[in-house]
CSV table of C-alpha atoms in Angstrom, one decimal:
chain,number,residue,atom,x,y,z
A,8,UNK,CA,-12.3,-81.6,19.6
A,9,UNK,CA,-15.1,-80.6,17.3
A,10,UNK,CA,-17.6,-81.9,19.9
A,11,UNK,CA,-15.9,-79.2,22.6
A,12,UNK,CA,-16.0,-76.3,20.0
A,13,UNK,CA,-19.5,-76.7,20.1
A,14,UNK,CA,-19.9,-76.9,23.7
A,15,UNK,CA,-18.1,-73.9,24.2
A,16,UNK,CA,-20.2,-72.2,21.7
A,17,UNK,CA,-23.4,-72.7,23.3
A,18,UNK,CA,-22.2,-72.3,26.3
A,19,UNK,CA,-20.9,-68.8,25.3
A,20,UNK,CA,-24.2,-67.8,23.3
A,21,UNK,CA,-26.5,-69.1,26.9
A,22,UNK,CA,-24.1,-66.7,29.0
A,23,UNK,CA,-24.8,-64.0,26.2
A,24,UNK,CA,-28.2,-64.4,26.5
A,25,UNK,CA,-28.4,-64.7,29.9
A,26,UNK,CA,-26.4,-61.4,30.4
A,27,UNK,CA,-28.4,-59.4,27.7
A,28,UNK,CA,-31.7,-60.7,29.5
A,29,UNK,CA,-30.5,-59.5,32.8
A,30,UNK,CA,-29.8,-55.9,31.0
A,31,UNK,CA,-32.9,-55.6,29.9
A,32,UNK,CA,-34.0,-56.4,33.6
A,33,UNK,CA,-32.2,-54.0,35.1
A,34,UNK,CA,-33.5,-51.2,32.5
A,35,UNK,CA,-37.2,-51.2,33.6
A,36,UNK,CA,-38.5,-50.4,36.8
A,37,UNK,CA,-36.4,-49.8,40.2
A,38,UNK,CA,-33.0,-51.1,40.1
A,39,UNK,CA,-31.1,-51.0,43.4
A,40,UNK,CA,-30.5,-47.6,44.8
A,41,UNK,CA,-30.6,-46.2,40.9
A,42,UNK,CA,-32.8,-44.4,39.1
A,43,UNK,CA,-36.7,-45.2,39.4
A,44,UNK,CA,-37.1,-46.1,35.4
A,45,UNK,CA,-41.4,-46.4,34.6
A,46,UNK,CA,-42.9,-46.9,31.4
A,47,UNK,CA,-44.9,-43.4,29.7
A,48,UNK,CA,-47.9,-44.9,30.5
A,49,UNK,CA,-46.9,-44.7,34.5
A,50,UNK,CA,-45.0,-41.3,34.2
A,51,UNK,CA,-48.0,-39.7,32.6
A,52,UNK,CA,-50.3,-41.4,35.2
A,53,UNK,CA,-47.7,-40.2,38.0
A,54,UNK,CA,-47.6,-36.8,36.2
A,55,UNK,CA,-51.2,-36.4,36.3
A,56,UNK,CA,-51.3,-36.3,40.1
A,57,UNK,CA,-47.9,-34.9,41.4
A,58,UNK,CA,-46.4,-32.9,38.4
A,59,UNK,CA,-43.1,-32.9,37.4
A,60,UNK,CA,-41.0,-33.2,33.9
A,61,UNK,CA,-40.7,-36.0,32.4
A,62,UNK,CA,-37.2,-37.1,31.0
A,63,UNK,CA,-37.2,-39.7,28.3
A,64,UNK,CA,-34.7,-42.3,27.2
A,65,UNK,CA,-35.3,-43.5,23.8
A,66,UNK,CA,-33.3,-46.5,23.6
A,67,UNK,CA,-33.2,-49.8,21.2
A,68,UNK,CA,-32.4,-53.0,22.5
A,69,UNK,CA,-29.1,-53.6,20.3
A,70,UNK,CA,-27.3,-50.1,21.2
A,71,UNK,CA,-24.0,-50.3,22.6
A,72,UNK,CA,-24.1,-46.9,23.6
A,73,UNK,CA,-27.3,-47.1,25.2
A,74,UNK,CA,-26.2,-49.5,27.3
A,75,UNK,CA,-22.7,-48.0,28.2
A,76,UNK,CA,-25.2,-45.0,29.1
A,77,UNK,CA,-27.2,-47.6,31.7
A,78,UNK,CA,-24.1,-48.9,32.9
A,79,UNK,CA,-22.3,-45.5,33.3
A,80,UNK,CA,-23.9,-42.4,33.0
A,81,UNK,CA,-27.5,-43.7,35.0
A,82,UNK,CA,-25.9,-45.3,37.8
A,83,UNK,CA,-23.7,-42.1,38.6
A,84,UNK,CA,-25.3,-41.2,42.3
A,85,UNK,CA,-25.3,-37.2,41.4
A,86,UNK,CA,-27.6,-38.2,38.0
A,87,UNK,CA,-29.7,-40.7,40.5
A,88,UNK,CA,-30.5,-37.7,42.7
A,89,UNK,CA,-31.2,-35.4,40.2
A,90,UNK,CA,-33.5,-37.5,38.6
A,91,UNK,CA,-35.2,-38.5,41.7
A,92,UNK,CA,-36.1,-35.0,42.9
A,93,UNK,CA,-36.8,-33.1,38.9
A,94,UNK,CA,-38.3,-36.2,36.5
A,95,UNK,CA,-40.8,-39.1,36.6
A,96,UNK,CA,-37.6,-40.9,34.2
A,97,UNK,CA,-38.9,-43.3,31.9
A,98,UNK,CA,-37.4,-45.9,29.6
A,99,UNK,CA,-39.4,-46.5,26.4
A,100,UNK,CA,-37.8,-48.9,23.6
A,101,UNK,CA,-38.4,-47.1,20.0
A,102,UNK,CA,-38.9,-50.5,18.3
A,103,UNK,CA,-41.6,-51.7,21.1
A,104,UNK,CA,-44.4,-53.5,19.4
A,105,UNK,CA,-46.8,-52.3,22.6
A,106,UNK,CA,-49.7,-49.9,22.2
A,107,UNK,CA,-49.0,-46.8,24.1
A,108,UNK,CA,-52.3,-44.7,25.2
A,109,UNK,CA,-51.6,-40.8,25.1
A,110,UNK,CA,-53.9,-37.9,25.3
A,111,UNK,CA,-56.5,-39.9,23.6
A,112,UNK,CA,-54.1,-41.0,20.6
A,113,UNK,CA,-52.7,-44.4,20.3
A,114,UNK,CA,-49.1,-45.3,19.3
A,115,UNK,CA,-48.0,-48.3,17.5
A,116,UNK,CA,-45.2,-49.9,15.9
A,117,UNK,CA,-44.5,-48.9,12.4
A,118,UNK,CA,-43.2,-51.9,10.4
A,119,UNK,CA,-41.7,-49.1,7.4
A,120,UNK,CA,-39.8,-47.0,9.7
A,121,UNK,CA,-39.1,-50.2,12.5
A,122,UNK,CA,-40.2,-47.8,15.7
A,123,UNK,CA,-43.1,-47.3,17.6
A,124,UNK,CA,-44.9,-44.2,16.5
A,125,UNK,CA,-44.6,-42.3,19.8
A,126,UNK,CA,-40.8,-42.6,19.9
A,127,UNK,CA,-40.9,-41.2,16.1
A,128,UNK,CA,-43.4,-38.3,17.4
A,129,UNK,CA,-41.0,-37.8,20.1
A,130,UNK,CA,-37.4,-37.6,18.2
A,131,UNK,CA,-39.2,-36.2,15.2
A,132,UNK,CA,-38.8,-38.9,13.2
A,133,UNK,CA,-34.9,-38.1,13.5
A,134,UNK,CA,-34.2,-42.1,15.2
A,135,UNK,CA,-30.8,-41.9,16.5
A,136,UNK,CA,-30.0,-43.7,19.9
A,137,UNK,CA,-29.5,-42.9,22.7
A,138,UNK,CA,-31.2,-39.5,22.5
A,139,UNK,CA,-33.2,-38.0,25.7
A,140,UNK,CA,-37.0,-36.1,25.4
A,141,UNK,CA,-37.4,-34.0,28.3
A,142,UNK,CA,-41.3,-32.8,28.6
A,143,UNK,CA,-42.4,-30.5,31.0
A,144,UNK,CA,-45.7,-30.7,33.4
A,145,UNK,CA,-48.2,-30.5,30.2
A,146,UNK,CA,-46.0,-32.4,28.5
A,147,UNK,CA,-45.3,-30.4,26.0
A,148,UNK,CA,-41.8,-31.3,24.3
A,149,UNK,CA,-38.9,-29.2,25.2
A,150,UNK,CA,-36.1,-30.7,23.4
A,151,UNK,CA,-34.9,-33.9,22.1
A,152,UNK,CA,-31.1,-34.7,22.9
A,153,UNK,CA,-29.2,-37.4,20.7
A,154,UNK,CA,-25.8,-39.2,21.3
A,155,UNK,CA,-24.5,-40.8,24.4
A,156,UNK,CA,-23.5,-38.2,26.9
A,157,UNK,CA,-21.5,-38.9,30.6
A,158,UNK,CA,-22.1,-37.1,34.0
A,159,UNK,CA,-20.3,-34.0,33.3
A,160,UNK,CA,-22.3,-33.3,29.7
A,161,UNK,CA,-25.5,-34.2,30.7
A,162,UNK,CA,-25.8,-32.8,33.9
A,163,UNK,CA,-26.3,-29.0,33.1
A,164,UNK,CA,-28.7,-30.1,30.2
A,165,UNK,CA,-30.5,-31.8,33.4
A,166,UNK,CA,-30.2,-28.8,35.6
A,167,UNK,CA,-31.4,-26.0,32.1
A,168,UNK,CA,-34.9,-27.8,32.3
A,169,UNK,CA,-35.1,-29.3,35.7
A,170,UNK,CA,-34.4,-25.9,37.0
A,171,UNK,CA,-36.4,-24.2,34.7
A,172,UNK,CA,-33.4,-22.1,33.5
A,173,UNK,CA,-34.8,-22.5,29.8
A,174,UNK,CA,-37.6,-19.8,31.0
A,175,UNK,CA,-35.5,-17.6,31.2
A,176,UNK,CA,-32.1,-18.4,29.3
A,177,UNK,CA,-31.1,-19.1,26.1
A,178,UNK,CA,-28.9,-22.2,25.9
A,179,UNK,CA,-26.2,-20.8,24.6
A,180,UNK,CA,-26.2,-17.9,27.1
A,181,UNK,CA,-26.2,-20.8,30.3
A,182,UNK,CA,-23.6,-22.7,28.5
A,183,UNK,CA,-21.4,-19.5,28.5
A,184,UNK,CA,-22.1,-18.9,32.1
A,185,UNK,CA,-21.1,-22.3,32.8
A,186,UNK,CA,-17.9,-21.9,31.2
A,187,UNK,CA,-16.6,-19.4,33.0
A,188,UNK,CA,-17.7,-21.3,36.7
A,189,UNK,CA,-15.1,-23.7,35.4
């Protein structure tokens, strides 16, 4: 009896594993028909010669949320389109250990605050996760977004940069006229 206890715990914590690794697959680079995730090194490089914004998602390897987001939000075909056509979408982990090359500064992990120091730059040093950095062509930083959002929430914050509404709008003025569509 005690034998099969263990058995069925290891087998459990192997099909964990197994199913967080294949997460974590599925995360970085193309997934099937879904959004074309690259790491900020590749945006930037992408960036350089075709320019578009550049959405972030600032995610940790232990958030639930982030992973409902991957599972929910990112696989919606509306979201997968948008993307596509307005943002070189990249996935960068805030605790990586990697050294990340930017505008002739490099980013590494800070042991004190447990995050790398470009996803710290990024979110202000304000870590909460999920949250979003949309850049625009000279990627400088337009906002930072925290908190797990679904289709219908993140969509018009897509659309207010992607379209380039923010030229021209205030936020809370586009949210109004977005009420009243409804």
């Amino acid at each position: 009896m005690k034998l099969q206890r263990i058995f069925l715990i290891l087998l459990g914590i192997i099909l964990l594993n197994s199913s967080c690794n294949a997460q974590s697959n599925t995360t970085e680079g193309t997934t099937s028909g879904g959004i074309k995730w690259m790491s900020f090194e590749e945006a930037v490089a992408k960036c350089d010669k075709n320019p578009k914004k550049i959405f972030i998602d600032v995610y940790t390897g232990w958030c639930g949320w982030c992973k409902r987001m991957d599972a929910t939000t990112f696989k919606d075909s509306s979201i997968i389109n948008y993307m596509t056509e307005h943002y070189y979408a990249v996935k960068l982990d805030a605790e990586t250990k990697d050294t990340i090359h930017f505008k002739d500064k490099i980013f590494t992990y800070k042991t004190e605050s447990k995050a790398n120091e470009l996803a710290l730059s990024l979110l202000n040093g304000q870590m909460s996760y999920p949250s979003f950095v949309f850049l625009d062509e000279k990627y400088q930083l337009l906002s930072p977004l925290q908190g797990f959002n679904t289709v219908e929430q993140i969509t018009p914050v897509l659309r207010y940069f992607g379209e380039n509404i923010y030229l021209t709008k205030k936020w809370e003025d586009y949210q109004k006229g977005l009420s009243k569509t409804e």
